[in-house]
mmCIF file of C-alpha atoms in Angstrom:
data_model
loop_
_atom_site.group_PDB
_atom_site.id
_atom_site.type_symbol
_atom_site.label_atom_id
_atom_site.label_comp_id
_atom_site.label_asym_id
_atom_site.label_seq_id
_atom_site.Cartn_x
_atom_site.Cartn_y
_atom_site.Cartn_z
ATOM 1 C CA UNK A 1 0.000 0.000 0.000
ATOM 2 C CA UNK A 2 1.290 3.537 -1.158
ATOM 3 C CA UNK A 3 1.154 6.408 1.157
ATOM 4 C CA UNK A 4 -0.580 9.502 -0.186
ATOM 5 C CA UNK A 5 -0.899 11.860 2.768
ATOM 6 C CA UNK A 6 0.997 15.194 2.839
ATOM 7 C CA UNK A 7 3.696 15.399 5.129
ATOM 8 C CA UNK A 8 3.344 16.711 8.524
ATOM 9 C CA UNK A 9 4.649 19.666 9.680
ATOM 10 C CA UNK A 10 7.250 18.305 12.136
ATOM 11 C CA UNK A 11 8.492 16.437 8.776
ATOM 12 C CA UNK A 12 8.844 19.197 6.630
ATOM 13 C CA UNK A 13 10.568 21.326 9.561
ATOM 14 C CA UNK A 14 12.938 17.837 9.960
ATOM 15 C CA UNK A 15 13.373 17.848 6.256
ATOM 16 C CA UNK A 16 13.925 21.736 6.055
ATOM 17 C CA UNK A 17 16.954 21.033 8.770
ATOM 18 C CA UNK A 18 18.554 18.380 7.170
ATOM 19 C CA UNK A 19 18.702 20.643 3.799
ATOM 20 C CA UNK A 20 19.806 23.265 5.427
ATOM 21 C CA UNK A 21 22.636 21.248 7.177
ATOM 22 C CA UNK A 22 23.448 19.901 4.091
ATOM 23 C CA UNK A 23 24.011 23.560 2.984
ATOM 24 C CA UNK A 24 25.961 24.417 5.629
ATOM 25 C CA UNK A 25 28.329 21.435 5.732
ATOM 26 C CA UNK A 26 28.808 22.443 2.199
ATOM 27 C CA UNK A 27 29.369 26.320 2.724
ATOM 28 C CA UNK A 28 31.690 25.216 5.363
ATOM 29 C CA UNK A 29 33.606 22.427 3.017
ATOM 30 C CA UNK A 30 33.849 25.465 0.745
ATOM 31 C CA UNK A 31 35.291 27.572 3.634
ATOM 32 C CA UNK A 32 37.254 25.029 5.002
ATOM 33 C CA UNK A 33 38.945 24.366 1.077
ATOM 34 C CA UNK A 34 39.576 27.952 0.583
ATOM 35 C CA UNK A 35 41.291 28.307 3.658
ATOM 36 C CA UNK A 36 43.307 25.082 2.979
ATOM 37 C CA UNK A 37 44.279 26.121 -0.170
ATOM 38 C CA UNK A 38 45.592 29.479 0.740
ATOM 39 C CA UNK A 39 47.719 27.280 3.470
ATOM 40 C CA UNK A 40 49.004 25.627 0.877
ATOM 41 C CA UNK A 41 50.216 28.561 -0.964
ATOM 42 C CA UNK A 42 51.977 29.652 1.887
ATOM 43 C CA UNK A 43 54.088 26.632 2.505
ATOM 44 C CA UNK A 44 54.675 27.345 -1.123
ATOM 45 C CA UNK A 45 55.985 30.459 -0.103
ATOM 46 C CA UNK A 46 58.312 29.421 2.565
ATOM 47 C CA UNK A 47 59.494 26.789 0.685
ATOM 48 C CA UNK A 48 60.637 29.477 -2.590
ATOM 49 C CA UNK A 49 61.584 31.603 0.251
ATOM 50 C CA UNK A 50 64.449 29.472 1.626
ATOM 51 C CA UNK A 51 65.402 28.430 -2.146
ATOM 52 C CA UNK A 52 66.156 31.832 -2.668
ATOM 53 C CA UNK A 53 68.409 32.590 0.053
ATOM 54 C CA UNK A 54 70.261 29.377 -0.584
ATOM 55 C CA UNK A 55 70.838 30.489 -4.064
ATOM 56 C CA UNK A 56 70.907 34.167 -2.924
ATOM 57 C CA UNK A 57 68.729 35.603 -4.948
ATOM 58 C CA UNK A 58 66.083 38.144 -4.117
ATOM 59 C CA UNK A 59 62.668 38.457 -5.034
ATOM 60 C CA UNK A 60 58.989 39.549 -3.537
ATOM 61 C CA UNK A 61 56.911 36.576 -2.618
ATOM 62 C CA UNK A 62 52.774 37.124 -3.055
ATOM 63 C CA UNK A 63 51.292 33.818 -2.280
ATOM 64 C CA UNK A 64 47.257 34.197 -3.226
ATOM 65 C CA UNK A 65 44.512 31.842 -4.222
ATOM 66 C CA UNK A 66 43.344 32.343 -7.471
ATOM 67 C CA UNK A 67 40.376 30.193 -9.972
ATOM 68 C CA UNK A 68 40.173 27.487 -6.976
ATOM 69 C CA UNK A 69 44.125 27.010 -7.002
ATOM 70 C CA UNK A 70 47.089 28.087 -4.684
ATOM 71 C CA UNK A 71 49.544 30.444 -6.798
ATOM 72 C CA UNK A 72 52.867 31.917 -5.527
ATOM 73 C CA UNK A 73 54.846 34.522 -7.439
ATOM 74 C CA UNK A 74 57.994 35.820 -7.043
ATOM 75 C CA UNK A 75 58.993 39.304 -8.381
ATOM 76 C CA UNK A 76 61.861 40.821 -8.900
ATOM 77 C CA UNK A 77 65.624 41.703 -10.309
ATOM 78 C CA UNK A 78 67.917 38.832 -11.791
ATOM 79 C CA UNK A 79 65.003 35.827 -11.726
ATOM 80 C CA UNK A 80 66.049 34.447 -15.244
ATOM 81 C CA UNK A 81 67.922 31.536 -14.561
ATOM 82 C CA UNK A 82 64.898 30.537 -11.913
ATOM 83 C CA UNK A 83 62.566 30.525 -15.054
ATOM 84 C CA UNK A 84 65.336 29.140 -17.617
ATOM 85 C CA UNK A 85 65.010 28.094 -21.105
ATOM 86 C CA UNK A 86 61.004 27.852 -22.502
ATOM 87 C CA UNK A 87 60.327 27.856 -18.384
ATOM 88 C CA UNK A 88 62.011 24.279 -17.972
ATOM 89 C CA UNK A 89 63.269 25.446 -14.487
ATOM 90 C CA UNK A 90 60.424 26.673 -13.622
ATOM 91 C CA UNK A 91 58.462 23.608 -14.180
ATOM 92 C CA UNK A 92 60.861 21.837 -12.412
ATOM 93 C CA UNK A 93 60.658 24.468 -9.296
ATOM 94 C CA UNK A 94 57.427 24.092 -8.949
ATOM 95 C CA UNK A 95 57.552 20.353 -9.101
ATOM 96 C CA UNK A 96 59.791 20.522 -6.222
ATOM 97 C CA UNK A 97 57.472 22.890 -4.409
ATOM 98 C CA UNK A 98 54.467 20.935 -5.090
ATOM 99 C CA UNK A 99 56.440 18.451 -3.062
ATOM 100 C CA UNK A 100 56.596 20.128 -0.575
ATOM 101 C CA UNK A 101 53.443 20.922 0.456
ATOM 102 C CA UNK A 102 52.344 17.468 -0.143
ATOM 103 C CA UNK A 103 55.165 16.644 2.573
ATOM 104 C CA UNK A 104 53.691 19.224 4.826
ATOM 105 C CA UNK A 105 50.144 18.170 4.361
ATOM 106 C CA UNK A 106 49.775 14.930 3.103
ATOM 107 C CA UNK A 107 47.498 15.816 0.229
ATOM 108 C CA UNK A 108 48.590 16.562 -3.506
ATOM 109 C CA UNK A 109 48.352 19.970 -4.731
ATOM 110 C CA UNK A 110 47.475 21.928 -7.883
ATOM 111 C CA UNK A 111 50.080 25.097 -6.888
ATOM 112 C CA UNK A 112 50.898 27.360 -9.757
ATOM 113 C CA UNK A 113 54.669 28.969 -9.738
ATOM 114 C CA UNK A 114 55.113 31.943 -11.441
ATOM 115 C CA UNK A 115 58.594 33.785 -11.223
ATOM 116 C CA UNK A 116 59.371 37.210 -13.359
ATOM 117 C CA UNK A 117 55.954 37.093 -14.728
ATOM 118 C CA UNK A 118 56.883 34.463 -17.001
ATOM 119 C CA UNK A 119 53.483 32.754 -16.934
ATOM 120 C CA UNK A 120 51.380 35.844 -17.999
ATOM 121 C CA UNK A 121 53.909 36.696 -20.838
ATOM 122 C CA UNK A 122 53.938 32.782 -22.120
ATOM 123 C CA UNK A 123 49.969 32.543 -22.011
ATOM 124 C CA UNK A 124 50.111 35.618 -24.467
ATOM 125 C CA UNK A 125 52.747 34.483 -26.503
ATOM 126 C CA UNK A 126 50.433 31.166 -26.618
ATOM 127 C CA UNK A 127 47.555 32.722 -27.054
ATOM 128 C CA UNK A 128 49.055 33.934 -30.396
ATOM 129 C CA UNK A 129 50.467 31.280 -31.580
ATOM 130 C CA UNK A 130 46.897 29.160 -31.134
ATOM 131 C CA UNK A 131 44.951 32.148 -33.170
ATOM 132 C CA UNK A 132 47.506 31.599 -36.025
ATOM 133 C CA UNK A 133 47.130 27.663 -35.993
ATOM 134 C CA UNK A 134 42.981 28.673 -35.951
ATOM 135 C CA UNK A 135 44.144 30.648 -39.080
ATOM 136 C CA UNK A 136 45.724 28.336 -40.800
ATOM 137 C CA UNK A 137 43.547 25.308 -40.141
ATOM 138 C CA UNK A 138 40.476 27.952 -41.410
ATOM 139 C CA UNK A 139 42.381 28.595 -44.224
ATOM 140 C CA UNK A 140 43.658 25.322 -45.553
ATOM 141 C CA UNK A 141 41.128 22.792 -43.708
ATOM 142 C CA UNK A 142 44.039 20.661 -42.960
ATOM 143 C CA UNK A 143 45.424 19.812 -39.266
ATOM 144 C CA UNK A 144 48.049 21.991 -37.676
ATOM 145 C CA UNK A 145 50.368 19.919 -35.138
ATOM 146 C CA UNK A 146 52.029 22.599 -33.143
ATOM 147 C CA UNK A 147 55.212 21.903 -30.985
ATOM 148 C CA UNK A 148 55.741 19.690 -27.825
ATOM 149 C CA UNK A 149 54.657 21.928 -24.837
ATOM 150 C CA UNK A 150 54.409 21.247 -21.185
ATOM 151 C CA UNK A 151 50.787 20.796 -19.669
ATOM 152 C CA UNK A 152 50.427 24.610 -18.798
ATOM 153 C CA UNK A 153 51.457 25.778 -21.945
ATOM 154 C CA UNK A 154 49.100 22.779 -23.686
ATOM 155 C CA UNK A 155 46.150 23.980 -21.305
ATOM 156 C CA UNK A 156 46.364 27.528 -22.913
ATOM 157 C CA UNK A 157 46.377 26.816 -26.388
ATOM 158 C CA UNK A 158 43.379 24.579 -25.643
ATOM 159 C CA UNK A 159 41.403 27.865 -23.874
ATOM 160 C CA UNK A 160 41.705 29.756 -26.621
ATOM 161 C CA UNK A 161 41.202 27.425 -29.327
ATOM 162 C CA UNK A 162 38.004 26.265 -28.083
ATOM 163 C CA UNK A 163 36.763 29.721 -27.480
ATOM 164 C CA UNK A 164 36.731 30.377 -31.434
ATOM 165 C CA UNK A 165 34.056 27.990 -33.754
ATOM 166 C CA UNK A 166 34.463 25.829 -36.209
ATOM 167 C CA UNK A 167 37.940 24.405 -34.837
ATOM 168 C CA UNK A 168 38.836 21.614 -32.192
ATOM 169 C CA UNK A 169 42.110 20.790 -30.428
ATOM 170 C CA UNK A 170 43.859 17.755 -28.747
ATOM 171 C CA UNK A 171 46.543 16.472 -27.230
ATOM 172 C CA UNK A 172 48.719 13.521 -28.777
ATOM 173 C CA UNK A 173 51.941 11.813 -28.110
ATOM 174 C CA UNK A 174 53.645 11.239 -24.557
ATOM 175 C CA UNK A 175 55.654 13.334 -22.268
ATOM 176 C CA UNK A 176 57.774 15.226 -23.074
ATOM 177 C CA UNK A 177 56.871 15.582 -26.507
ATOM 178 C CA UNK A 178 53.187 15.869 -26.034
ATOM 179 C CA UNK A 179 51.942 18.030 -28.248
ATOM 180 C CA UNK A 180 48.476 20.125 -29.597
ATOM 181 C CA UNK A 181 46.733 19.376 -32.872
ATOM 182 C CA UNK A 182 44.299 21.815 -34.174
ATOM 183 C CA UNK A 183 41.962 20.851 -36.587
ATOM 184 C CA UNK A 184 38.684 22.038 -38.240
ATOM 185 C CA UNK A 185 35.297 20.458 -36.275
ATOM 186 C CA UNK A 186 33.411 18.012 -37.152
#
């Protein structure tokens, strides 16, 4: 037999509660994740901190959260050779840092590096070089394979290719030659 009454009001206050709970716990997960994230950035930033003085180098460290991730950069005079060539020491800095805080916290992180401004001057740089793949795909209809680029560098060619229609990207091959194909859509 089915039950077809309307609940009563002491289950629709109960019910109300639990939702609102629910809400809470959630708000508070939210909370909670923001908060752990920016304590993740600053480990981060200790951790670049004493890498710097051991190399004796000097630089301003911002440590923020930023688009749900932990980001540290470091500004300043004479960074180069922490970015070095097509940001290969950088990649591998922030590698080491990600380390770190997994070390310090027991849980992998998602940190983003940036030292000199490197990162914002790459993404445009990228951002370039995927509008003139877009071109040339539009143009000819055939596939453009670009170069092997690490996953940051592969992540903004994909933004801004799939933010213009009538062309699709992917990634093929393996590290550390993965690369981007662009290519008209289907």
């Amino acid at each position: 037999m089915t039950d077809t009454s309307t609940p009563s009001a002491e289950e629709t206050t109960a019910a109300t509660a639990e939702s609102t709970g629910t809400e809470e716990t959630k708000k508070s997960e939210s909370v909670a994740s923001d908060s752990d994230l920016f304590r993740q950035s600053e480990i981060a930033a200790d951790y670049v901190e004493g890498l710097l003085d051991i190399l004796d180098y000097d630089g301003d460290i911002d440590e923020l959260v930023s688009a749900g991730r932990p980001m540290v950069e470091v500004v300043g005079g004479r960074l180069q050779p922490l970015v070095g060539q097509r940001g290969a020491t950088l990649e591998a800095l922030q590698e080491l840092t990600r380390l770190a805080i997994f070390r310090a916290t027991g849980s992998p992180s998602r940190l983003l590096l940036d030292i000199g401004g490197y990162r914002a001057t790459r993404r445009k740089e990228l951002a370039a070089v995927a509008r003139n793949a877009v071109e040339k795909v539009k143009e000819h209809g055939d596939a453009v394979r670009l170069e092997p680029m690490s996953a940051f560098e592969r992540k903004c060619v994909h933004d801004v290719v799939n933010a213009i229609s009538g062309v699709e990207s992917e990634s093929e091959g393996v590290e550390p030659n993965r690369r981007i194909v662009v290519r008209p859509a289907d």
